[in-house]
Short mmCIF file of C-alpha atoms and ligand atoms in Angstrom, two decimals:
data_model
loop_
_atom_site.label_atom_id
_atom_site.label_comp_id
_atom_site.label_asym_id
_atom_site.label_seq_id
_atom_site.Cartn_x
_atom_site.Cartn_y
_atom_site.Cartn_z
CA UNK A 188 12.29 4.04 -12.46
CA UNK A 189 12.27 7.40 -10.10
CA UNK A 190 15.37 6.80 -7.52
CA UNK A 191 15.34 9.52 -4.69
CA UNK A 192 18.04 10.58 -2.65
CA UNK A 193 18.03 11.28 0.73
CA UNK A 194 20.78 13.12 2.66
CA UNK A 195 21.39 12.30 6.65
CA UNK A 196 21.87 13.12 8.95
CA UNK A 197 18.63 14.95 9.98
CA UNK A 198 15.93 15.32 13.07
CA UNK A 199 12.35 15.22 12.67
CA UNK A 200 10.30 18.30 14.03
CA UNK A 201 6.66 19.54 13.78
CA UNK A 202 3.04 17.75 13.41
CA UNK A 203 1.40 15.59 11.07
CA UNK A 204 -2.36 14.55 10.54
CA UNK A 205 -1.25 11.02 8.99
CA UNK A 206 -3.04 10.33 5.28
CA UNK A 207 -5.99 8.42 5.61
CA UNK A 208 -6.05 4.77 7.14
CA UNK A 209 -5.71 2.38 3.93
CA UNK A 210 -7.66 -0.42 6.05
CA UNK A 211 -10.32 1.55 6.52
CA UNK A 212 -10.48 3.33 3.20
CA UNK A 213 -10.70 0.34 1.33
CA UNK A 214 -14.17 -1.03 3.30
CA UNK A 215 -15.34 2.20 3.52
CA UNK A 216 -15.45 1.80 -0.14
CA UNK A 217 -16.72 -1.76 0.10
CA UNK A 218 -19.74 -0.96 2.92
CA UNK A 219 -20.61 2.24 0.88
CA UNK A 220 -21.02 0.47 -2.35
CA UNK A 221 -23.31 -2.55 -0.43
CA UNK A 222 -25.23 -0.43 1.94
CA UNK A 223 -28.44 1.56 1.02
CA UNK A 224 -28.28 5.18 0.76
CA UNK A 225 -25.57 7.59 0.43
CA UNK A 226 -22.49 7.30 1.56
CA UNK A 227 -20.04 10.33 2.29
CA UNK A 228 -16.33 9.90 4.30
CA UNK A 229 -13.46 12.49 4.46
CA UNK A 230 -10.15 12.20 4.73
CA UNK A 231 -10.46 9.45 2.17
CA UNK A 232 -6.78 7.93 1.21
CA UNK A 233 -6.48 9.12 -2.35
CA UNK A 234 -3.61 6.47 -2.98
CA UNK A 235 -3.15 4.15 -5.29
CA UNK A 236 -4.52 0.65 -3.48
CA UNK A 237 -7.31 2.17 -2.41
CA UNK A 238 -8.18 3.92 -5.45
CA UNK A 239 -8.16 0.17 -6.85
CA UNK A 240 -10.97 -0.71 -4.88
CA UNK A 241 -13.07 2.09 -5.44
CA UNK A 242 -12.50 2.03 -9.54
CA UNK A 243 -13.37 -2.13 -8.97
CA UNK A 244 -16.73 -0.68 -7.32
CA UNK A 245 -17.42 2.05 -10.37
CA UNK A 246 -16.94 -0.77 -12.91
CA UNK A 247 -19.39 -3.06 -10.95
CA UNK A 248 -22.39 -0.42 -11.25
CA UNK A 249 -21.82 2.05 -8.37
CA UNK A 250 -21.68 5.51 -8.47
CA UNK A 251 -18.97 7.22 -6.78
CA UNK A 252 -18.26 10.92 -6.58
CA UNK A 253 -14.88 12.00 -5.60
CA UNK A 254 -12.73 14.71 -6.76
CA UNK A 255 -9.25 14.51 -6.82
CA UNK A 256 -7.45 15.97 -4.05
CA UNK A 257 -10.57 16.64 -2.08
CA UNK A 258 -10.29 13.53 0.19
CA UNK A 259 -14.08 13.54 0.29
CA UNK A 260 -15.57 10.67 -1.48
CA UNK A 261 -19.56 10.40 -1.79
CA UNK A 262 -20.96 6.39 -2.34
CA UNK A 263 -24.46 6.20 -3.87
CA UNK A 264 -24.76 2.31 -2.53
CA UNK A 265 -26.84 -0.22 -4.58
CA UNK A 266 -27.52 -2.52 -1.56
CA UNK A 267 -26.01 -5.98 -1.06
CA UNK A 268 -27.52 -7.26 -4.14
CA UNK A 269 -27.26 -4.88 -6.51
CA UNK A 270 -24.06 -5.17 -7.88
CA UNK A 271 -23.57 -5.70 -11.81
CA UNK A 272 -21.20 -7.68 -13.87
CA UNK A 273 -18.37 -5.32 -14.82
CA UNK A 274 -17.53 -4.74 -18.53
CA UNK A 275 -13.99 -6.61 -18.50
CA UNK A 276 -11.24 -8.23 -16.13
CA UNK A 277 -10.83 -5.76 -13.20
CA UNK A 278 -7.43 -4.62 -12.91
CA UNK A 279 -6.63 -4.64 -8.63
CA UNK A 280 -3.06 -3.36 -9.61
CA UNK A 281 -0.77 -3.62 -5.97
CA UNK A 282 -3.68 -4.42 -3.95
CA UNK A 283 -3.63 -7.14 -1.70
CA UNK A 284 -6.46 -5.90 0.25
CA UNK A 285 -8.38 -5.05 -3.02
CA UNK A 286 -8.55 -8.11 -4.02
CA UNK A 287 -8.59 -11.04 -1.05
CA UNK A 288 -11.48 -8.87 0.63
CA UNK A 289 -13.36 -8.05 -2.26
CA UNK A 290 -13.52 -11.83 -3.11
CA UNK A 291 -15.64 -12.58 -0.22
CA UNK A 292 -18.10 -10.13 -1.59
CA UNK A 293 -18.03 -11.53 -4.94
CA UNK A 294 -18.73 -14.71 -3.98
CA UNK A 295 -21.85 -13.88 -2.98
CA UNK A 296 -23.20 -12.22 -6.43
CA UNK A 297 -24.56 -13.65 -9.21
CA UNK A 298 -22.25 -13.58 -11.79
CA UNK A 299 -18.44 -13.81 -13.21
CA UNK A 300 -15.78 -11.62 -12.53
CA UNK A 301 -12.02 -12.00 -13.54
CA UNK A 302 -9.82 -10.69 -11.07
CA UNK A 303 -5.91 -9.67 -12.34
CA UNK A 304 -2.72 -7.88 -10.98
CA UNK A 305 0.78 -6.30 -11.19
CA UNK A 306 3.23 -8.77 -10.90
CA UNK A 307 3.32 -8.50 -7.54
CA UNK A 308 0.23 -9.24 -6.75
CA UNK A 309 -0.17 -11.98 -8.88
CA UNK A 310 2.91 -13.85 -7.07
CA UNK A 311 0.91 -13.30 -4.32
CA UNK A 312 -0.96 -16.14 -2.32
CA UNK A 313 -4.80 -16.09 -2.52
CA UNK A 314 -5.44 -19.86 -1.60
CA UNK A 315 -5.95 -18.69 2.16
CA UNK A 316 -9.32 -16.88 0.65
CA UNK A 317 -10.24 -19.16 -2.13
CA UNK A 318 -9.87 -22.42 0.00
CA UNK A 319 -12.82 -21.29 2.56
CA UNK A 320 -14.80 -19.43 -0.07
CA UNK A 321 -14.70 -22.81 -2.01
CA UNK A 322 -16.07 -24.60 0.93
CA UNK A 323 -19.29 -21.71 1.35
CA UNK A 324 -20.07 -23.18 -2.29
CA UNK A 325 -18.16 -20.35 -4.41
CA UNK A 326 -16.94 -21.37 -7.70
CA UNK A 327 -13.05 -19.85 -8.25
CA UNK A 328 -10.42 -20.94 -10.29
CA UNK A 329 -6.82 -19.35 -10.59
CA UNK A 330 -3.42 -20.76 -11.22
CA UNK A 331 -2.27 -23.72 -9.00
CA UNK A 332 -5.21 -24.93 -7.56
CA UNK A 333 -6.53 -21.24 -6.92
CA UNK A 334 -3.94 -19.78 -5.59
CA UNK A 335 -2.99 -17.10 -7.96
CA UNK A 336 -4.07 -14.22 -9.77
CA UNK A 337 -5.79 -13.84 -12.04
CA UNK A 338 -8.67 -15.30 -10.18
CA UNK A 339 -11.75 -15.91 -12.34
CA UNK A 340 -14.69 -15.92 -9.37
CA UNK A 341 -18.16 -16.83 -10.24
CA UNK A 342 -20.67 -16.75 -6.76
CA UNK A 343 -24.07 -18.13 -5.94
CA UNK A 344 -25.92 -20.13 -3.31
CA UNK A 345 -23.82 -19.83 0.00
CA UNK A 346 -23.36 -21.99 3.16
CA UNK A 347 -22.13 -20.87 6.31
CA UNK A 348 -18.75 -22.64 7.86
CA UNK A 349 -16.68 -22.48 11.06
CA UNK A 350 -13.26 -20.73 10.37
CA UNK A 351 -10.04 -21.05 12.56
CA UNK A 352 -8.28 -17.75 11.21
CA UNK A 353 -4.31 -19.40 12.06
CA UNK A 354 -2.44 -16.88 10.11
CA UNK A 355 -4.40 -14.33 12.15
CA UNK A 356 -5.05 -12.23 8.72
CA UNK A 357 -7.54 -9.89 8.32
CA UNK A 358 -8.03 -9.76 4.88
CA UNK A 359 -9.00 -13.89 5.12
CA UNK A 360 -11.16 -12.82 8.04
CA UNK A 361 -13.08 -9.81 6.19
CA UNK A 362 -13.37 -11.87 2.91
CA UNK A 363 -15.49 -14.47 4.96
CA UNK A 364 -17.28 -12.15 6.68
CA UNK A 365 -18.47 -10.67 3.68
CA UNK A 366 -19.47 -14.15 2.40
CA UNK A 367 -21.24 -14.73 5.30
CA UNK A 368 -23.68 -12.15 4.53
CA UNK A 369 -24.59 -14.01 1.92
CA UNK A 370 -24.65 -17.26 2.99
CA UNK A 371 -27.58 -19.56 5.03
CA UNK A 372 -26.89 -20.73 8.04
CA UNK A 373 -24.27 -18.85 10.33
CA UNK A 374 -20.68 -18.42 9.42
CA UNK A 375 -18.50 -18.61 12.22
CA UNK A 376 -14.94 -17.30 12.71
CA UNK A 377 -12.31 -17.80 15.32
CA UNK A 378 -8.76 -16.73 15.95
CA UNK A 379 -6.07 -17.32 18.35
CA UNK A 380 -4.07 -13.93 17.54
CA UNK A 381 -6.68 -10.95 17.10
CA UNK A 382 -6.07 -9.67 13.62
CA UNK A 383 -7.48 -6.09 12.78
CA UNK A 384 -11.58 -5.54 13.46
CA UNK A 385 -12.19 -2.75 11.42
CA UNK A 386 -14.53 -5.21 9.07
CA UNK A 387 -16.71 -6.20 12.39
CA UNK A 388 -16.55 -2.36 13.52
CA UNK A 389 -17.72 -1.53 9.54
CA UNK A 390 -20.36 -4.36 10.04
CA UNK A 391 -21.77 -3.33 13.62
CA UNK A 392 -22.27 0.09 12.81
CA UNK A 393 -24.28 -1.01 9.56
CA UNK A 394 -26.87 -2.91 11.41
CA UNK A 395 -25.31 -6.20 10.73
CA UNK A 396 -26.22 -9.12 12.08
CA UNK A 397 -22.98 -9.87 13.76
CA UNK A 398 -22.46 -11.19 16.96
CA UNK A 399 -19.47 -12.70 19.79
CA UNK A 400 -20.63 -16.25 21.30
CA UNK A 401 -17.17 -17.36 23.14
CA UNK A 402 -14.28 -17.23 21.40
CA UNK A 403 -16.54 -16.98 17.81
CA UNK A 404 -17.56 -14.50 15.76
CA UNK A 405 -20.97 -15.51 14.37
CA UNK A 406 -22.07 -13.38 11.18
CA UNK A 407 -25.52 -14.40 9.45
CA UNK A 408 -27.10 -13.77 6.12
CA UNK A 409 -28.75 -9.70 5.60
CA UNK A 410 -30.97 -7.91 3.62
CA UNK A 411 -29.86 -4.71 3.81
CA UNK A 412 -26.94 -2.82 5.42
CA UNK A 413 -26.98 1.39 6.39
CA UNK A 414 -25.35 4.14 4.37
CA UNK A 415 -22.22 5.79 6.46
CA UNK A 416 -21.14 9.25 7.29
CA UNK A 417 -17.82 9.51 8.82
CA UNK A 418 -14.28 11.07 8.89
CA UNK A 419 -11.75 8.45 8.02
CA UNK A 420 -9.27 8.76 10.81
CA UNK A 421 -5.22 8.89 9.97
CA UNK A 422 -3.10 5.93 9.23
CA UNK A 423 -0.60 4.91 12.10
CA UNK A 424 1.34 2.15 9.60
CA UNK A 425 1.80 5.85 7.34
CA UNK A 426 2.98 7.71 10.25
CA UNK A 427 5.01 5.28 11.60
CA UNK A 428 8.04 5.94 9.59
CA UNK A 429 7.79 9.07 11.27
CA UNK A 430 6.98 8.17 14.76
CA UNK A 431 9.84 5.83 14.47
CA UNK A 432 12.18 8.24 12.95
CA UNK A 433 11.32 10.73 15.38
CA UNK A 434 11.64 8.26 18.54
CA UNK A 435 14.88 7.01 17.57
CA UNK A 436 16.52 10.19 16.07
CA UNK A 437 18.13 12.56 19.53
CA UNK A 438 16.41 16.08 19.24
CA UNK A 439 13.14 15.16 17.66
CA UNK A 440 10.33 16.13 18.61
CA UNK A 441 6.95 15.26 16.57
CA UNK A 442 2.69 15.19 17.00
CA UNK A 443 1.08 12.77 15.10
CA UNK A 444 -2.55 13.88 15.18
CA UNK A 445 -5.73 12.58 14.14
CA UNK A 446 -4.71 9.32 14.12
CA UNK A 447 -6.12 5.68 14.45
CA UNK A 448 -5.45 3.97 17.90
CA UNK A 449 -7.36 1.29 17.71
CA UNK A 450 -5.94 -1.70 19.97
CA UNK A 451 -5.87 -4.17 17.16
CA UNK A 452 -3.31 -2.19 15.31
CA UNK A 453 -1.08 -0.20 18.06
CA UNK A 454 1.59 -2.98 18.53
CA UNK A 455 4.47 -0.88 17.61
CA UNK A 456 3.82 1.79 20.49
CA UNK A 457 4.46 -1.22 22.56
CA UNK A 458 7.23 -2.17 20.89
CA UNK A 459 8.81 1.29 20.86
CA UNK A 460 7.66 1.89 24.85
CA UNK A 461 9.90 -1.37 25.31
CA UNK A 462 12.90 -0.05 23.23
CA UNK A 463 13.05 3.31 25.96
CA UNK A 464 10.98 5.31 23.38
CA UNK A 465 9.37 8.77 25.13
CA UNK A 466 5.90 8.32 23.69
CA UNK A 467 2.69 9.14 24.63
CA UNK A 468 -0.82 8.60 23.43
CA UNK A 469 -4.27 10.32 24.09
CA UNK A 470 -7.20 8.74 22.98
CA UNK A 471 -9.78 11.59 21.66
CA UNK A 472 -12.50 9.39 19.98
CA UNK A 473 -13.49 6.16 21.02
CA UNK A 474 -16.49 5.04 18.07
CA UNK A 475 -16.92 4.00 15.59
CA UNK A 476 -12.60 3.52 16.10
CA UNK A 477 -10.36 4.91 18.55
CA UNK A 478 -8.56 8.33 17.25
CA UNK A 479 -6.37 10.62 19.13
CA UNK A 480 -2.60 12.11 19.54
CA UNK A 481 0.54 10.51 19.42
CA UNK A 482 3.42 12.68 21.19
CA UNK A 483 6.91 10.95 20.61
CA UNK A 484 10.57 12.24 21.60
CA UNK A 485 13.93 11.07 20.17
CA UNK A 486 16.54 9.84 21.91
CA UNK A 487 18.43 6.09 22.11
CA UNK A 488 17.03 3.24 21.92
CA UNK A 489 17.89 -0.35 22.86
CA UNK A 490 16.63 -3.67 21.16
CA UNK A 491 14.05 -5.89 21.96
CA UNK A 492 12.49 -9.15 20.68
CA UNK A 493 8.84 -9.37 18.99
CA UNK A 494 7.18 -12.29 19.05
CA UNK A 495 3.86 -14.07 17.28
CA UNK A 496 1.25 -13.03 19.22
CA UNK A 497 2.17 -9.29 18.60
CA UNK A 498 2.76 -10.07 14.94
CA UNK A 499 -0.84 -8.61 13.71
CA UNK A 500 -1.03 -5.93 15.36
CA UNK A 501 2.42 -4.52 14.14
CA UNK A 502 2.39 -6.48 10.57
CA UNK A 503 3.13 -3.59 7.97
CA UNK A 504 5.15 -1.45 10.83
CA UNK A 505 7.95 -4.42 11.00
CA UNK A 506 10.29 -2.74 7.89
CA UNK A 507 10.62 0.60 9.95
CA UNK A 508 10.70 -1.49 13.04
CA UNK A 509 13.76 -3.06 12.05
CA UNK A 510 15.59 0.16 10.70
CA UNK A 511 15.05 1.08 14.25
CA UNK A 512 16.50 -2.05 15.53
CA UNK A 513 19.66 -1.32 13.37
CA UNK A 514 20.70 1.83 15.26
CA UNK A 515 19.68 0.84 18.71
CA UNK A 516 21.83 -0.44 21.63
CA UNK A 517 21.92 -4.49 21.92
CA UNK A 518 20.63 -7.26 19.93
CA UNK A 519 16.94 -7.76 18.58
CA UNK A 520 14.84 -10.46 17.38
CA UNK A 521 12.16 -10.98 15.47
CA UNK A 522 9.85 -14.11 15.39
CA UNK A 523 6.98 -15.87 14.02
CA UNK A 524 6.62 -12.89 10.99
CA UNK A 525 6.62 -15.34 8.48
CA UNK A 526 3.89 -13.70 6.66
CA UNK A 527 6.24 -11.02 5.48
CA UNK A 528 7.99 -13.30 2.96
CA UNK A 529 4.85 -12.63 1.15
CA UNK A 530 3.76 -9.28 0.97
CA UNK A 531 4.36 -6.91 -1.66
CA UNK A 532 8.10 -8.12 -1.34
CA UNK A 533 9.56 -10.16 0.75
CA UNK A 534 9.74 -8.19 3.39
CA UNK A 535 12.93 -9.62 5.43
CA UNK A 536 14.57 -10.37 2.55
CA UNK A 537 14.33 -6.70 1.32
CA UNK A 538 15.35 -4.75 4.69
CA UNK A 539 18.08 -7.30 4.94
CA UNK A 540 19.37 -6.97 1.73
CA UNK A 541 19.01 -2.80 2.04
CA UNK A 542 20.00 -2.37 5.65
CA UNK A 543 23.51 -4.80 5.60
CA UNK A 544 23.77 -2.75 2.31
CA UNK A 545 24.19 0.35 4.79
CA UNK A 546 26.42 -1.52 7.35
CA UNK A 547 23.69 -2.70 9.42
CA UNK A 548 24.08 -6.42 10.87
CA UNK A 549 20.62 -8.04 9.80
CA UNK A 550 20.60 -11.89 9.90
CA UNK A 551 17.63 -13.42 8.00
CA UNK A 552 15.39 -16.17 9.66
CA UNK A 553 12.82 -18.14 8.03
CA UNK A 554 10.17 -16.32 10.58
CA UNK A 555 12.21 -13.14 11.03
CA UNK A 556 15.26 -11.91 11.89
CA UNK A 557 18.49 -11.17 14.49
CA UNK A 558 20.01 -7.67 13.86
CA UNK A 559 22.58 -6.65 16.27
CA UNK A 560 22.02 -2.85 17.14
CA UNK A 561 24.37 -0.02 17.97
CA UNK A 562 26.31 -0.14 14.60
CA UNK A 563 26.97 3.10 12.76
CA UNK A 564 24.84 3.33 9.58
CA UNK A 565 26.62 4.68 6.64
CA UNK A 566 25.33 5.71 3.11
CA UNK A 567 24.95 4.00 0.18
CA UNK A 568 22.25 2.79 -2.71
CA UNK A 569 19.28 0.40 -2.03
CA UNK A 570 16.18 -0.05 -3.88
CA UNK A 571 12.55 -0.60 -2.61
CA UNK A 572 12.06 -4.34 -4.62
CA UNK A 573 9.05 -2.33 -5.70
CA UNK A 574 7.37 -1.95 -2.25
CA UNK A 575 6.40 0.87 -0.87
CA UNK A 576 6.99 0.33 2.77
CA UNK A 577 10.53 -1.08 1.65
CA UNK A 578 11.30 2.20 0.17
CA UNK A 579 10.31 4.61 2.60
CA UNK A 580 11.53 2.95 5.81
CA UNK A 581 14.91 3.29 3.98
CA UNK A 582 14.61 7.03 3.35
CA UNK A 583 13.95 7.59 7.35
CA UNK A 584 17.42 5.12 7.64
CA UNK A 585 18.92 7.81 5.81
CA UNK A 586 18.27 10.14 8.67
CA UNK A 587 20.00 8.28 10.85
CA UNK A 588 23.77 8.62 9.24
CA UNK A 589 26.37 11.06 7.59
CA UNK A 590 26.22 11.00 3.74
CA UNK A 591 23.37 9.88 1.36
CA UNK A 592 21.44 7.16 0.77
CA UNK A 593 19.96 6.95 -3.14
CA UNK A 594 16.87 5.10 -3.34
CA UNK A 595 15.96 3.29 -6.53
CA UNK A 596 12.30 2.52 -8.07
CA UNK A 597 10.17 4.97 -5.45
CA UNK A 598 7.07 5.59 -7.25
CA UNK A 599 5.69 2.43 -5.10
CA UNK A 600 5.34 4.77 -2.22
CA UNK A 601 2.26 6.20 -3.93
CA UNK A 602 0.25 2.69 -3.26
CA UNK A 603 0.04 3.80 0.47
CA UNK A 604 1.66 7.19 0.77
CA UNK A 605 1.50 9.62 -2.05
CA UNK A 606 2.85 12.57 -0.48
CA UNK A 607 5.47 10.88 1.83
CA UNK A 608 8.73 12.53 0.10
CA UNK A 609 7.04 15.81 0.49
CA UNK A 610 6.22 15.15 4.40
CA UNK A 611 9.76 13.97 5.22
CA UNK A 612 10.81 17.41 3.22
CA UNK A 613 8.65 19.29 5.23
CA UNK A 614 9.26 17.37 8.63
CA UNK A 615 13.38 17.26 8.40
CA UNK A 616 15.36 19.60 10.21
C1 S3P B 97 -4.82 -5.50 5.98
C2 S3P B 97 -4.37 -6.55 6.74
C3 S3P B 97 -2.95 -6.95 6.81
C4 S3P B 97 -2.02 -5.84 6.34
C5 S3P B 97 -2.50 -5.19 5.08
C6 S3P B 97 -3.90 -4.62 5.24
C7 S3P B 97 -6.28 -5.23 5.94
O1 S3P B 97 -2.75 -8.08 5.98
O2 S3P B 97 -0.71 -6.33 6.17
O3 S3P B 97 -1.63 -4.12 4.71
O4 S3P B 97 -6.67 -4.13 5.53
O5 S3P B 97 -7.05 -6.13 6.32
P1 S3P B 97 -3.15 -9.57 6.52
O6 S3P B 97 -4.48 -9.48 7.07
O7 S3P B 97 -3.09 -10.49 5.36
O8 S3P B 97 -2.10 -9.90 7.55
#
């Protein structure tokens, strides 16, 4: 297991065109493969997760051209119904995303698939997808009721249902949206906390029949769906390690271009605006998603409390959110992020467990946590619990202090971020 030491304390200085957005990626994959036509994005995320998806896609009958290192992947789509049954199980790996989203498109084909993960993945819940797919008329079975990997899904004759989306997760929400192309009658979804809509973004631009009526979003059955062309935009939950080591580090100074500012997933600009950040945004692109410039400036920050309703839109940022809340001023809370006890790691257990490890003061809560700021960080060893956002919001906490921080079991960081270690090399002064 590949540990990786990191030596503080350091600024960040210079620009970055963040690798490409991993919720994006993965359904540009998934619209490519369905639509009709050719496909062709850049700035495709070559990681691992993603790279999941699009190998689940190959061994379900669809061509896909891409060439290592290029970025540029080309999708020769078979149509919503054209999909074959793969050879064997397929293999999602780390994948959340892979595999909850992809199982509202398999419950709309005609056959069997078996569905399997790392261990991490298949400790994972999946009930939150399986329960409503059940209810359309798909036929899934999986350990306890469902609920875990590996998920043997066989599709067929769809219905359409009315879905309250109350943990506000877009994976749930794409998976049924998906299904609803499939399904008669029209599936309808709701949500009291917006959750990311690059799915419904995905689905307008292909001609979709998708529509708003109140606080619903009605999807109904299609034919066919158009091919893409399109430059994926940059990741903010990638940059933000560096956004957030810049903003909290005195003396940095960094541009984030390129990168995805869609509304739906720019909660921790708020957050960092409320902590005293100096950040600014310009929005260059506004369809098919919001791109532009992020401009950030380090100096002090003070704490602040996050709450549900911003939960979504900040979801993966919350590990390098709460490095930040180590070294500022004051005390900080965080609430109603319950949902991180079950991603790759536990989330709050990890950052606890790593940050106290440094001298931070990080008190666990069911839904979050307290961590009383201002203390001064010192080195030490930690370990990523095998997740990748884990492991690098600890190497920007090594910034922050005198002496060195080793990180054990880093190879994770290539699920979302392949060349991280070489941007924070390049980035550190
Ligand atoms: C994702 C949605 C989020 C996020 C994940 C990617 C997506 O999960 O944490 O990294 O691409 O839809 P939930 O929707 O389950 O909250």
């Amino acid at each position: 297991m590949a540990s990786i030491t990191v030596t503080g304390p350091a600024r960040i200085q210079g620009s970055l065109i963040p690798p490409g957005d991993k919720s994006i990626s993965h359904r540009a994959v998934m619209f490519g493969a369905l639509s009709e036509g050719e496909s062709s994005y850049s700035h495709f995320l070559e990681a691992e997760d993603c790279l999941s998806t699009l190998n689940a896609f190959r061994a379900m009958g669809v061509p896909i051209d891409y060439q290592k290192g290029s970025g540029k992947i080309t999708i020769h789509g078979v149509g919503l119904r054209g999909l074959k049954a793969p050879a064997g199980e397929i293999d999602l790996g780390n994948s959340g995303t892979s595999m909850r989203v992809m199982m509202g498109i398999l419950a709309g084909q005609k056959f069997e698939v078996v569905l399997t993960g790392d261990p991490s993945l298949s400790s994972r819940p999946m009930r939150r997808v399986t329960d409503p797919l059940k209810k359309m008329g798909a036929q899934i079975k999986g350990k306890d009721n469902g609920n875990f990997a590996p998920i043997t899904i066989r599709g067929g004759k769809l219905k359409g249902i009315e879905f309250d989306n109350r943990l506000a997760s877009a994976q749930v929400k794409s998976a049924i949206l998906f299904a609803g192309l499939y399904a008669d009658g029209p599936t309808k979804i709701r949500e009291s906390i917006f959750s990311r809509d690059h799915t419904e973004r995905f689905l307008q631009a292909a001609g979709a029949p998708l529509k708003r009526e109140g606080d619903w979003i009605v999807i109904e059955k299609a034919e066919r769906l158009k091919p893409f062309q399109a430059q994926i935009p940059g990741d903010i939950s990638a940059a933000a390690f560096f956004i957030v080591g810049a903003a909290m580090i005195p003396g940095s100074s960094l541009v984030v271009e390129k990168v995805c500012l869609n509304p739906t997933r720019t909660g921790l600009i708020r957050v960092l605006e409320r902590m005293g950040a100096s950040i600014q945004t310009q929005i260059t692109q506004r369809e098919p998603e919001p791109l532009g410039v992020i401009r950030v400036e380090g100096r002090k920050l003070k704490g602040t409390r996050i709450a549900k309703n911003e939960i979504p839109s900040l979801i993966d940022e919350l590990p390098i959110l709460m490095t930040a809340m180590a070294v500022a001023e004051g005390e900080s809370l965080i609430s109603g992020a319950e949902e991180l006890r079950v991603k790759e790691t536990d989330r709050i257990h990890s950052m606890a467990v790593n940050l106290n490890a440094l001298g931070a003061d990080l008190q666990e809560l069911p839904d979050g946590c307290i961590i009383r700021g201002g203390v001064k960080l010192h080195g030490g060893k930690v370990t990523s619990f095998g997740d990748h956002r884990t492991a690098m919001s600890m190497a920007i906490a090594a910034l922050t202090l005198e002496g060195e921080v080793v990180i054990e079991d880093t190879a994770c960081v290539a699920t979302s971020f392949p060349s991280f270690f070489e941007e924070l090399s390049r980035l550190r002064r």
